Coordinates of N, CA, C and O in Angstrom, one line a residue:
X18 N 100.2 101.4 111.7 CA 101.1 101.3 111.3 C 101.8 102.1 109.8 O 100.5 102.2 108.7
X19 N 102.7 102.6 109.7 CA 102.7 103.5 108.6 C 103.6 102.9 107.3 O 104.7 101.9 107.6
X20 N 104.2 103.6 106.7 CA 104.8 102.9 105.7 C 106.3 102.3 105.9 O 107.0 101.4 105.3
X21 N 107.0 103.1 107.0 CA 108.3 102.7 107.2 C 108.3 101.5 108.3 O 109.5 101.2 108.8
X22 N 107.5 101.1 108.4 CA 106.9 100.5 109.5 C 107.4 98.7 109.0 O 106.8 99.2 107.4
X23 N 108.0 98.0 109.5 CA 108.3 96.5 108.9 C 107.2 95.6 109.5 O 107.4 95.8 111.4
X24 N 106.7 94.1 109.5 CA 106.0 93.6 109.7 C 106.0 93.2 109.3 O 105.8 92.3 108.1
X25 N 105.1 91.7 109.9 CA 104.4 90.5 109.4 C 102.7 90.8 109.9 O 102.6 90.9 110.4
X26 N 102.1 90.1 108.7 CA 100.4 89.7 109.4 C 99.9 88.3 108.8 O 100.5 87.9 108.2
X27 N 99.0 87.6 109.8 CA 99.0 86.4 109.7 C 97.2 86.7 109.8 O 96.4 87.4 111.0
X28 N 96.3 85.6 108.8 CA 95.0 85.3 109.4 C 94.2 84.2 109.0 O 95.1 83.3 108.0
X29 N 93.5 83.8 110.2 CA 92.7 82.1 109.9 C 91.9 83.0 110.0 O 91.0 83.5 111.1
X30 N 90.6 81.4 109.8 CA 89.7 81.5 110.1 C 88.6 80.4 109.6 O 89.0 79.7 108.8
X31 N 87.3 80.7 110.0 CA 86.2 79.4 109.1 C 85.3 80.1 108.6 O 84.7 81.5 109.2
X32 N 84.8 80.2 107.6 CA 83.2 80.2 106.8 C 82.4 79.0 106.6 O 82.8 78.1 106.8
X33 N 81.3 78.9 107.5 CA 80.2 78.1 107.5 C 78.9 78.6 106.6 O 78.4 79.7 107.4
X34 N 78.5 78.2 106.0 CA 77.6 78.4 105.0 C 75.8 77.9 105.8 O 75.9 76.8 105.6
X35 N 75.5 78.7 106.6 CA 74.2 78.1 106.8 C 73.1 78.3 106.3 O 72.4 77.2 105.8
X36 N 72.9 79.1 105.6 CA 71.2 79.4 104.3 C 72.3 80.0 102.8 O 73.6 80.2 103.1
X37 N 71.4 79.9 101.8 CA 71.5 80.5 101.0 C 72.6 81.8 100.8 O 73.3 82.6 100.4
X38 N 71.5 82.7 101.6 CA 72.4 84.0 101.8 C 73.0 84.1 103.3 O 72.7 85.4 103.8
X39 N 73.0 83.3 104.0 CA 73.7 83.8 104.9 C 75.0 83.0 105.6 O 74.6 81.5 105.5
X40 N 76.1 83.4 105.9 CA 77.2 82.9 106.1 C 78.1 83.1 107.2 O 77.8 84.2 107.6
X41 N 78.4 82.6 108.4 CA 78.6 82.9 109.4 C 80.1 82.6 109.5 O 80.7 81.6 109.0
X42 N 81.0 83.3 110.2 CA 82.3 83.7 109.8 C 82.9 83.9 111.2 O 82.4 84.8 112.0
X43 N 83.8 83.6 111.5 CA 84.8 83.7 112.9 C 86.1 83.6 112.5 O 86.9 82.6 111.4
X44 N 87.1 84.7 112.5 CA 88.3 84.8 111.9 C 89.2 85.7 113.1 O 88.8 86.0 114.1
X45 N 90.7 85.5 112.8 CA 91.7 85.8 113.4 C 92.5 86.5 112.9 O 93.0 85.9 112.1
X46 N 93.0 87.9 113.0 CA 94.0 88.2 112.5 C 95.1 88.7 113.7 O 94.9 89.3 114.8
X47 N 96.7 88.4 113.4 CA 97.4 88.7 113.8 C 98.2 89.8 113.0 O 98.7 89.4 112.0
X48 N 99.0 91.1 113.6 CA 99.6 92.0 113.0 C 100.8 91.9 114.1 O 100.7 92.7 115.5
X49 N 102.3 91.5 113.5 CA 103.7 91.8 114.3 C 104.2 92.9 113.6 O 104.7 92.9 112.8
X50 N 104.6 93.8 114.6 CA 105.8 95.1 114.1 C 107.3 94.9 114.6 O 107.4 94.3 115.7
X51 N 108.2 95.0 113.5 CA 109.5 94.5 114.2 C 109.9 95.5 115.0 O 110.0 96.8 114.2
X52 N 110.8 95.4 115.3 CA 111.8 96.3 115.9 C 112.9 96.8 115.4 O 112.9 97.9 115.3
X53 N 113.4 95.9 114.9 CA 114.3 96.2 113.5 C 113.9 95.0 112.8 O 113.6 93.9 113.2
X54 N 114.6 95.1 111.5 CA 114.7 94.0 110.2 C 115.6 93.6 110.3 O 116.7 93.6 110.0
X55 N 115.3 92.1 111.1 CA 116.4 91.3 110.6 C 115.9 90.5 109.9 O 115.5 89.0 109.6
X56 N 116.3 90.8 108.3 CA 116.1 89.6 107.2 C 116.2 88.4 106.8 O 115.3 87.8 106.8
X57 N 117.6 88.4 107.5 CA 117.8 86.7 107.7 C 116.8 85.7 108.1 O 116.5 84.7 108.1
X58 N 116.9 86.5 109.3 CA 115.7 85.8 110.5 C 114.1 85.3 110.3 O 113.4 84.6 109.8
X59 N 114.2 86.7 109.5 CA 112.8 86.6 108.5 C 112.1 85.8 107.5 O 111.3 85.5 107.8
X60 N 113.9 86.0 106.6 CA 113.1 85.2 105.6 C 113.0 83.8 105.7 O 112.6 83.0 105.7
X61 N 114.0 83.1 106.6 CA 114.0 81.9 107.3 C 112.9 81.5 107.5 O 112.1 80.5 107.0
X62 N 112.1 82.5 108.5 CA 110.6 81.9 109.2 C 110.1 81.9 108.1 O 109.0 80.9 108.2
X63 N 109.9 82.9 107.6 CA 109.0 83.0 106.3 C 109.0 81.7 105.4 O 107.9 81.1 104.9
X64 N 110.2 81.1 104.8 CA 110.5 79.9 104.2 C 110.1 78.5 105.0 O 109.4 77.6 104.1
X65 N 109.9 78.6 105.9 CA 110.0 77.5 106.7 C 108.1 77.2 106.7 O 108.0 76.7 106.6
X66 N 107.3 78.5 107.1 CA 106.3 78.5 106.9 C 105.5 78.2 105.7 O 104.7 77.5 105.7
X67 N 106.4 78.7 104.5 CA 105.7 78.2 103.2 C 106.1 77.1 102.8 O 104.8 76.4 102.4
X68 N 106.7 76.6 103.3 CA 107.1 75.1 102.5 C 106.3 74.3 103.6 O 105.4 73.3 103.2
X69 N 105.8 74.5 104.7 CA 104.9 73.6 105.8 C 103.7 74.1 105.4 O 103.3 72.6 105.1
X70 N 103.8 74.8 104.7 CA 101.7 75.0 104.0 C 101.6 74.5 103.1 O 100.7 73.8 103.0
X71 N 102.8 74.3 102.0 CA 103.0 73.4 100.5 C 102.2 71.9 101.0 O 101.9 71.4 100.1
X72 N 103.2 71.5 102.3 CA 103.4 70.3 102.4 C 101.6 70.4 103.3 O 101.4 68.7 102.7
X73 N 101.5 70.5 103.6 CA 99.8 70.4 104.3 C 99.2 70.7 103.4 O 98.3 69.9 103.3
X74 N 99.1 71.3 101.6 CA 98.2 71.3 101.1 C 98.3 70.5 100.2 O 97.0 69.4 100.0
X75 N 99.9 69.5 99.9 CA 99.4 67.8 99.5 C 98.7 67.0 100.2 O 98.0 66.5 99.6
X76 N 99.5 66.8 102.2 CA 98.7 66.3 102.3 C 97.0 66.4 102.3 O 96.5 64.8 102.5
X77 N 96.7 67.6 102.3 CA 95.0 67.9 102.8 C 94.7 67.1 101.7 O 93.4 67.3 101.1
X78 N 95.2 67.4 100.3 CA 94.3 67.0 98.7 C 94.2 65.7 98.9 O 93.5 64.8 98.6
X79 N 95.4 64.6 99.6 CA 95.2 63.4 99.7 C 93.8 62.9 100.5 O 93.4 62.2 100.6
X80 N 93.8 63.6 101.7 CA 92.6 63.6 102.7 C 91.4 63.8 102.0 O 90.4 63.0 101.8
X81 N 91.3 65.0 100.8 CA 90.1 65.1 100.1 C 89.6 63.9 99.0 O 88.1 63.7 99.4
X82 N 90.6 63.0 98.8 CA 90.7 62.3 97.8 C 89.7 61.1 98.5 O 89.4 60.7 98.0
X83 N 90.6 60.9 99.3 CA 89.7 59.5 100.2 C 89.2 59.4 101.3 O 87.9 58.8 101.5
X84 N 88.9 60.9 102.1 CA 87.3 61.5 102.9 C 87.2 62.7 102.7 O 87.1 63.8 103.7
X85 N 86.0 62.8 101.7 CA 86.0 64.2 101.6 C 85.3 65.3 102.7 O 85.1 66.2 102.7
X86 N 84.1 64.8 103.6 CA 83.6 64.9 104.8 C 84.9 65.5 105.3 O 84.3 66.3 106.5
X87 N 86.6 64.9 106.0 CA 87.0 65.4 106.8 C 88.5 66.0 106.5 O 88.4 66.5 107.0
X88 N 88.0 66.6 105.0 CA 88.9 67.1 104.4 C 88.9 68.4 105.3 O 90.0 69.0 105.4
X89 N 87.7 69.2 104.8 CA 87.7 70.5 105.6 C 87.8 70.9 107.1 O 88.4 72.0 107.2
X90 N 87.5 70.0 108.0 CA 88.0 69.9 109.3 C 89.2 70.1 109.4 O 89.9 70.9 109.9
X91 N 90.0 68.9 108.6 CA 91.9 69.2 108.8 C 92.5 70.2 108.3 O 93.6 70.6 108.8
X92 N 91.7 70.4 107.2 CA 92.2 71.3 106.6 C 92.6 72.9 107.4 O 93.3 73.5 107.8
X93 N 91.2 73.0 107.5 CA 90.9 74.4 109.5 C 92.2 73.8 110.3 O 92.7 75.3 110.5
X94 N 92.2 72.9 110.6 CA 92.6 72.4 112.0 C 94.1 72.4 111.8 O 95.1 73.3 112.4
X95 N 94.8 71.7 110.3 CA 95.8 71.9 110.4 C 96.9 73.3 109.8 O 97.3 73.7 110.5
X96 N 96.2 73.7 108.8 CA 96.2 75.1 108.0 C 96.5 76.5 109.4 O 97.3 76.9 109.4
X97 N 95.3 76.1 110.1 CA 95.4 77.6 111.6 C 96.4 76.7 112.4 O 96.8 77.9 113.2
X98 N 96.6 75.8 112.7 CA 97.8 75.2 113.6 C 99.0 75.6 113.3 O 100.0 75.8 114.6
X99 N 99.1 75.6 112.2 CA 100.8 75.8 111.2 C 101.3 77.5 112.2 O 101.9 77.8 112.5
X100 N 100.0 78.2 111.3 CA 99.9 79.3 111.3 C 100.6 80.2 112.4 O 101.2 80.9 113.3
X101 N 99.1 79.9 113.5 CA 99.5 80.1 114.9 C 100.5 79.4 115.8 O 101.5 80.4 116.4
X102 N 101.2 78.1 115.3 CA 102.5 77.9 116.0 C 103.6 78.8 115.6 O 104.5 79.2 116.3
X103 N 103.3 79.1 114.2 CA 104.6 79.7 113.7 C 104.7 81.6 114.7 O 105.6 82.1 114.5
X104 N 103.8 81.9 115.0 CA 103.1 83.1 115.4 C 103.6 83.1 117.1 O 104.2 84.2 117.4
X105 N 103.7 82.1 117.3 CA 104.1 81.9 118.8 C 105.7 81.8 118.8 O 106.0 82.4 119.4
X106 N 106.0 80.8 118.2 CA 107.5 81.0 117.9 C 108.2 82.3 117.5 O 109.2 82.4 118.2
X107 N 107.6 82.4 117.0 CA 108.2 84.7 116.3 C 107.8 85.3 117.4 O 109.2 85.9 117.9
X108 N 107.5 85.1 118.4 CA 106.6 86.0 119.4 C 107.7 85.6 120.4 O 108.7 86.3 121.5
X109 N 108.3 84.1 120.7 CA 109.2 83.6 121.6 C 110.7 83.7 121.4 O 111.5 84.2 122.1
X110 N 110.9 84.0 120.0 CA 112.2 83.9 119.3 C 112.4 86.0 119.4 O 113.3 85.9 118.8
X111 N 111.5 86.3 120.0 CA 111.9 88.1 119.4 C 112.0 88.4 118.3 O 112.6 89.4 117.9
X112 N 111.3 88.1 117.6 CA 111.5 88.6 116.0 C 110.3 89.5 116.2 O 110.3 90.4 114.6
X113 N 109.3 90.0 116.6 CA 108.4 90.8 116.6 C 108.2 91.3 118.2 O 108.1 90.7 118.7
X114 N 107.7 92.5 117.8 CA 107.5 93.2 119.3 C 106.4 92.4 119.6 O 105.1 92.3 119.1

């Protein structure tokens, strides 16, 4: 990707601390290069995803308060699920190459 290319990138993953000096990591990164920049479609998509992430933050904070052991699992599943779902919608609606 050079300076004139327009696109988006998303990343999701998990880190598990097995020992004091050993952390297991798995992550997924997606980069989408746009054929042409459709500003309003891109802005609407980014706004919807941002609002979804904010709503999930509030819900997950409530889960952490009521069940601290379920919080990290739910956080991983919901946040990465939303990111992946938005990625698939962008691909399906041809917002990205």
